[in-house]
mmCIF file of C-alpha atoms in Angstrom:
data_model
loop_
_atom_site.group_PDB
_atom_site.id
_atom_site.type_symbol
_atom_site.label_atom_id
_atom_site.label_comp_id
_atom_site.label_asym_id
_atom_site.label_seq_id
_atom_site.Cartn_x
_atom_site.Cartn_y
_atom_site.Cartn_z
ATOM 1 C CA SER A 514 0.000 0.000 0.000
ATOM 2 C CA PHE A 515 2.875 2.393 0.737
ATOM 3 C CA PHE A 516 4.183 1.948 -2.802
ATOM 4 C CA THR A 517 0.938 3.004 -4.496
ATOM 5 C CA MET A 518 0.339 5.734 -1.904
ATOM 6 C CA GLY A 519 3.806 7.053 -2.744
ATOM 7 C CA ILE A 520 2.958 7.115 -6.449
ATOM 8 C CA ILE A 521 -0.231 9.086 -5.901
ATOM 9 C CA GLN A 522 1.309 11.439 -3.373
ATOM 10 C CA PHE A 523 4.531 12.104 -5.310
ATOM 11 C CA TRP A 524 3.274 12.087 -8.902
ATOM 12 C CA GLY A 525 -0.473 12.794 -8.477
ATOM 13 C CA ALA A 526 -0.367 16.533 -9.178
ATOM 14 C CA ASN A 527 1.873 16.084 -12.210
ATOM 15 C CA TYR A 528 -0.302 13.219 -13.463
ATOM 16 C CA MET A 529 -3.440 15.366 -13.181
ATOM 17 C CA LYS A 530 -1.813 18.125 -15.171
ATOM 18 C CA GLU A 531 -0.346 15.894 -17.898
ATOM 19 C CA SER A 532 -3.084 13.293 -18.317
ATOM 20 C CA PHE A 533 -6.158 15.458 -17.895
ATOM 21 C CA ASN A 534 -4.825 18.714 -19.340
ATOM 22 C CA VAL A 535 -5.879 20.624 -16.240
ATOM 23 C CA GLU A 536 -4.232 24.039 -16.488
ATOM 24 C CA ASP A 537 -5.504 25.551 -13.237
ATOM 25 C CA ASP A 538 -2.600 25.010 -10.840
ATOM 26 C CA LYS A 539 -4.623 26.207 -7.845
ATOM 27 C CA MET A 540 -7.334 23.627 -8.471
ATOM 28 C CA ILE A 541 -4.769 20.860 -8.888
ATOM 29 C CA MET A 542 -3.055 21.888 -5.651
ATOM 30 C CA LEU A 543 -6.375 22.017 -3.793
ATOM 31 C CA VAL A 544 -7.520 18.603 -5.054
ATOM 32 C CA PHE A 545 -4.081 17.101 -4.528
ATOM 33 C CA SER A 546 -3.859 18.498 -0.984
ATOM 34 C CA ILE A 547 -7.259 17.105 -0.073
ATOM 35 C CA LEU A 548 -6.358 13.716 -1.516
ATOM 36 C CA SER A 549 -2.890 13.335 -0.075
ATOM 37 C CA ILE A 550 -3.355 14.898 3.363
ATOM 38 C CA THR A 551 -6.914 14.558 4.603
ATOM 39 C CA VAL A 552 -8.018 11.244 3.110
ATOM 40 C CA PRO A 553 -5.251 8.948 4.460
ATOM 41 C CA THR A 554 -5.540 10.693 7.835
ATOM 42 C CA LEU A 555 -9.288 10.041 7.903
ATOM 43 C CA GLY A 556 -8.624 6.423 6.923
ATOM 44 C CA VAL A 557 -6.069 5.956 9.710
ATOM 45 C CA ILE A 558 -8.484 7.368 12.295
ATOM 46 C CA ILE A 559 -11.393 5.211 11.136
ATOM 47 C CA GLY A 560 -9.190 2.117 10.797
ATOM 48 C CA GLY A 561 -7.839 2.579 14.322
ATOM 49 C CA VAL A 562 -11.303 3.075 15.804
ATOM 50 C CA LEU A 563 -12.663 0.062 13.905
ATOM 51 C CA GLY A 564 -9.706 -2.049 15.065
ATOM 52 C CA SER A 565 -10.460 -1.180 18.667
ATOM 53 C CA TYR A 566 -14.182 -1.796 18.174
ATOM 54 C CA ILE A 567 -13.720 -5.335 16.796
ATOM 55 C CA GLY A 568 -11.562 -6.486 19.665
ATOM 56 C CA GLY A 569 -8.133 -4.997 19.150
ATOM 57 C CA TYR A 570 -5.163 -6.050 17.096
ATOM 58 C CA GLU A 571 -4.959 -9.555 18.532
ATOM 59 C CA SER A 572 -8.464 -10.381 17.322
ATOM 60 C CA LYS A 573 -8.693 -12.674 14.289
ATOM 61 C CA ASN A 574 -11.313 -10.262 12.950
ATOM 62 C CA CYS A 575 -8.651 -7.557 12.759
ATOM 63 C CA ALA A 576 -6.634 -9.497 10.174
ATOM 64 C CA LEU A 577 -9.795 -10.189 8.202
ATOM 65 C CA ILE A 578 -10.790 -6.501 8.209
ATOM 66 C CA CYS A 579 -7.233 -5.630 7.150
ATOM 67 C CA SER A 580 -7.541 -8.033 4.191
ATOM 68 C CA VAL A 581 -10.887 -6.512 3.199
ATOM 69 C CA PHE A 582 -9.418 -2.986 3.330
ATOM 70 C CA CYS A 583 -6.436 -4.162 1.262
ATOM 71 C CA LEU A 584 -8.714 -5.719 -1.357
ATOM 72 C CA LEU A 585 -10.923 -2.616 -1.497
ATOM 73 C CA SER A 586 -7.895 -0.344 -1.897
ATOM 74 C CA ALA A 587 -6.489 -2.515 -4.692
ATOM 75 C CA PHE A 588 -9.811 -2.512 -6.556
ATOM 76 C CA ALA A 589 -10.044 1.257 -6.142
ATOM 77 C CA ALA A 590 -6.533 1.560 -7.629
ATOM 78 C CA LEU A 591 -7.354 -0.651 -10.608
ATOM 79 C CA PRO A 592 -9.046 2.013 -12.791
ATOM 80 C CA ILE A 593 -6.928 4.992 -11.622
ATOM 81 C CA GLY A 594 -4.859 5.154 -14.815
ATOM 82 C CA LEU A 595 -7.801 4.532 -17.112
ATOM 83 C CA VAL A 596 -10.279 7.214 -16.107
ATOM 84 C CA ASN A 597 -10.876 10.955 -16.491
ATOM 85 C CA PHE A 598 -10.237 13.660 -13.878
ATOM 86 C CA ILE A 599 -13.300 13.268 -11.616
ATOM 87 C CA PRO A 600 -13.270 9.436 -11.590
ATOM 88 C CA PHE A 601 -9.502 9.588 -10.990
ATOM 89 C CA CYS A 602 -10.094 11.742 -7.916
ATOM 90 C CA ILE A 603 -12.807 9.376 -6.647
ATOM 91 C CA CYS A 604 -10.637 6.272 -7.193
ATOM 92 C CA ALA A 605 -7.614 7.950 -5.599
ATOM 93 C CA TRP A 606 -9.778 9.039 -2.660
ATOM 94 C CA LEU A 607 -11.058 5.492 -2.137
ATOM 95 C CA TYR A 608 -7.589 3.989 -2.510
ATOM 96 C CA LEU A 609 -5.963 6.394 -0.070
ATOM 97 C CA PHE A 610 -8.818 5.994 2.422
ATOM 98 C CA PHE A 611 -8.732 2.178 2.502
ATOM 99 C CA ALA A 612 -4.926 2.056 2.465
ATOM 100 C CA GLY A 613 -4.870 4.535 5.333
ATOM 101 C CA ALA A 614 -7.495 2.521 7.254
ATOM 102 C CA MET A 615 -5.405 -0.608 6.795
ATOM 103 C CA ASN A 616 -2.232 1.005 8.168
ATOM 104 C CA PRO A 617 -2.989 1.024 11.926
ATOM 105 C CA LEU A 618 -4.421 -2.487 11.695
ATOM 106 C CA GLU A 619 -1.320 -3.881 9.989
ATOM 107 C CA THR A 620 1.013 -2.100 12.366
ATOM 108 C CA GLY A 621 -0.937 -3.260 15.409
ATOM 109 C CA ILE A 622 -1.050 -6.872 14.215
ATOM 110 C CA ILE A 623 2.692 -6.943 13.568
ATOM 111 C CA ILE A 624 3.684 -5.296 16.833
ATOM 112 C CA SER A 625 1.190 -7.224 19.008
ATOM 113 C CA SER A 626 2.379 -10.563 17.610
ATOM 114 C CA LEU A 627 5.822 -10.082 19.183
ATOM 115 C CA PRO A 628 6.993 -10.380 22.778
ATOM 116 C CA SER A 629 6.923 -6.989 24.508
ATOM 117 C CA GLU A 630 10.743 -6.761 24.740
ATOM 118 C CA LEU A 631 11.055 -6.952 20.929
ATOM 119 C CA ARG A 632 8.301 -4.496 20.011
ATOM 120 C CA GLY A 633 10.433 -1.338 20.038
ATOM 121 C CA ASP A 634 13.131 -2.848 17.838
ATOM 122 C CA ALA A 635 10.533 -4.421 15.548
ATOM 123 C CA SER A 636 8.753 -1.100 15.141
ATOM 124 C CA SER A 637 12.007 0.590 14.146
ATOM 125 C CA ILE A 638 12.922 -2.143 11.672
ATOM 126 C CA MET A 639 9.403 -2.175 10.230
ATOM 127 C CA ASN A 640 9.457 1.579 9.662
ATOM 128 C CA PHE A 641 12.904 1.366 8.076
ATOM 129 C CA ILE A 642 11.752 -1.361 5.664
ATOM 130 C CA LEU A 643 8.509 0.494 4.861
ATOM 131 C CA ASN A 644 10.463 3.620 3.994
ATOM 132 C CA LEU A 645 13.130 1.722 2.067
ATOM 133 C CA LEU A 646 10.763 -0.431 0.007
ATOM 134 C CA GLY A 647 7.493 1.486 0.196
ATOM 135 C CA ASN A 648 8.374 5.171 0.027
ATOM 136 C CA LEU A 649 11.717 5.324 -1.757
ATOM 137 C CA PRO A 650 11.215 3.357 -5.004
ATOM 138 C CA PRO A 651 7.760 4.538 -6.178
ATOM 139 C CA ALA A 652 8.842 7.951 -7.422
ATOM 140 C CA PHE A 653 11.874 6.490 -9.171
ATOM 141 C CA ILE A 654 10.052 3.550 -10.789
ATOM 142 C CA TYR A 655 7.134 5.717 -11.932
ATOM 143 C CA GLY A 656 9.633 8.209 -13.387
ATOM 144 C CA ILE A 657 11.443 5.523 -15.390
ATOM 145 C CA ILE A 658 8.220 4.052 -16.780
ATOM 146 C CA SER A 659 6.844 7.524 -17.478
ATOM 147 C CA GLN A 660 9.967 8.591 -19.400
ATOM 148 C CA ASN A 661 9.851 5.483 -21.569
ATOM 149 C CA SER A 662 6.105 4.960 -22.022
ATOM 150 C CA GLY A 663 4.207 8.017 -20.755
ATOM 151 C CA SER A 664 2.403 8.915 -17.564
ATOM 152 C CA LYS A 665 -0.732 6.792 -18.126
ATOM 153 C CA PRO A 666 1.142 3.470 -18.523
ATOM 154 C CA ALA A 667 3.298 4.422 -15.546
ATOM 155 C CA MET A 668 0.241 5.099 -13.378
ATOM 156 C CA ILE A 669 -1.447 1.880 -14.511
ATOM 157 C CA ALA A 670 1.644 -0.239 -13.822
ATOM 158 C CA CYS A 671 2.368 1.306 -10.449
ATOM 159 C CA THR A 672 -1.186 1.313 -9.094
ATOM 160 C CA ASN A 673 -1.905 -2.247 -10.220
ATOM 161 C CA TYR A 674 1.167 -3.317 -8.280
ATOM 162 C CA SER A 675 -1.030 -3.015 -5.181
ATOM 163 C CA PHE A 676 -2.580 -6.414 -5.970
ATOM 164 C CA LEU A 677 0.670 -8.010 -4.845
ATOM 165 C CA GLY A 678 -0.087 -6.628 -1.384
ATOM 166 C CA VAL A 679 -3.514 -8.285 -1.500
ATOM 167 C CA VAL A 680 -1.888 -11.672 -1.996
ATOM 168 C CA PHE A 681 0.480 -11.224 0.945
ATOM 169 C CA THR A 682 -2.240 -9.797 3.202
ATOM 170 C CA ILE A 683 -4.589 -12.697 2.494
ATOM 171 C CA VAL A 684 -1.777 -15.217 3.107
ATOM 172 C CA ALA A 685 -0.996 -13.490 6.412
ATOM 173 C CA THR A 686 -4.699 -13.563 7.370
ATOM 174 C CA VAL A 687 -4.958 -17.283 6.612
ATOM 175 C CA PHE A 688 -1.897 -18.118 8.694
ATOM 176 C CA ARG A 689 -2.876 -15.820 11.567
#
């Protein structure tokens, strides 16, 4: 989820301008700000509250809800590169919301599955790996694909990558 979120948050404004020929920079900045700041934050808050409501991070329902959010975010990302401006904004909103809602659940499941003396180290390592593999490569990979094939194929390739996360999340839910 961090990979696709990174694509939308790093390249979203440029993609809107290039792919939809939107010339109004203020509108792009407003839409982009709403999408990249408020929506994931709302998702994190709702995901955290829902996680607490269903019994906390150690509940088997938490992993199931996390898988549902992951699947919903991946399906919302599926048409992102194929639609016009308004549907793009709706799909990006849905993706960022469900990916944000999944974040506290995933983090809680990972941390709560460890003995308490390892949780601090595990949290640090997890954040390092998320930044290294989830936040660093998206801008670079999108840029390479975009230079060679254009922004639409780059957006399609990078957002559809989120289905790989669905596979791993479902496997983790089954084995939990």
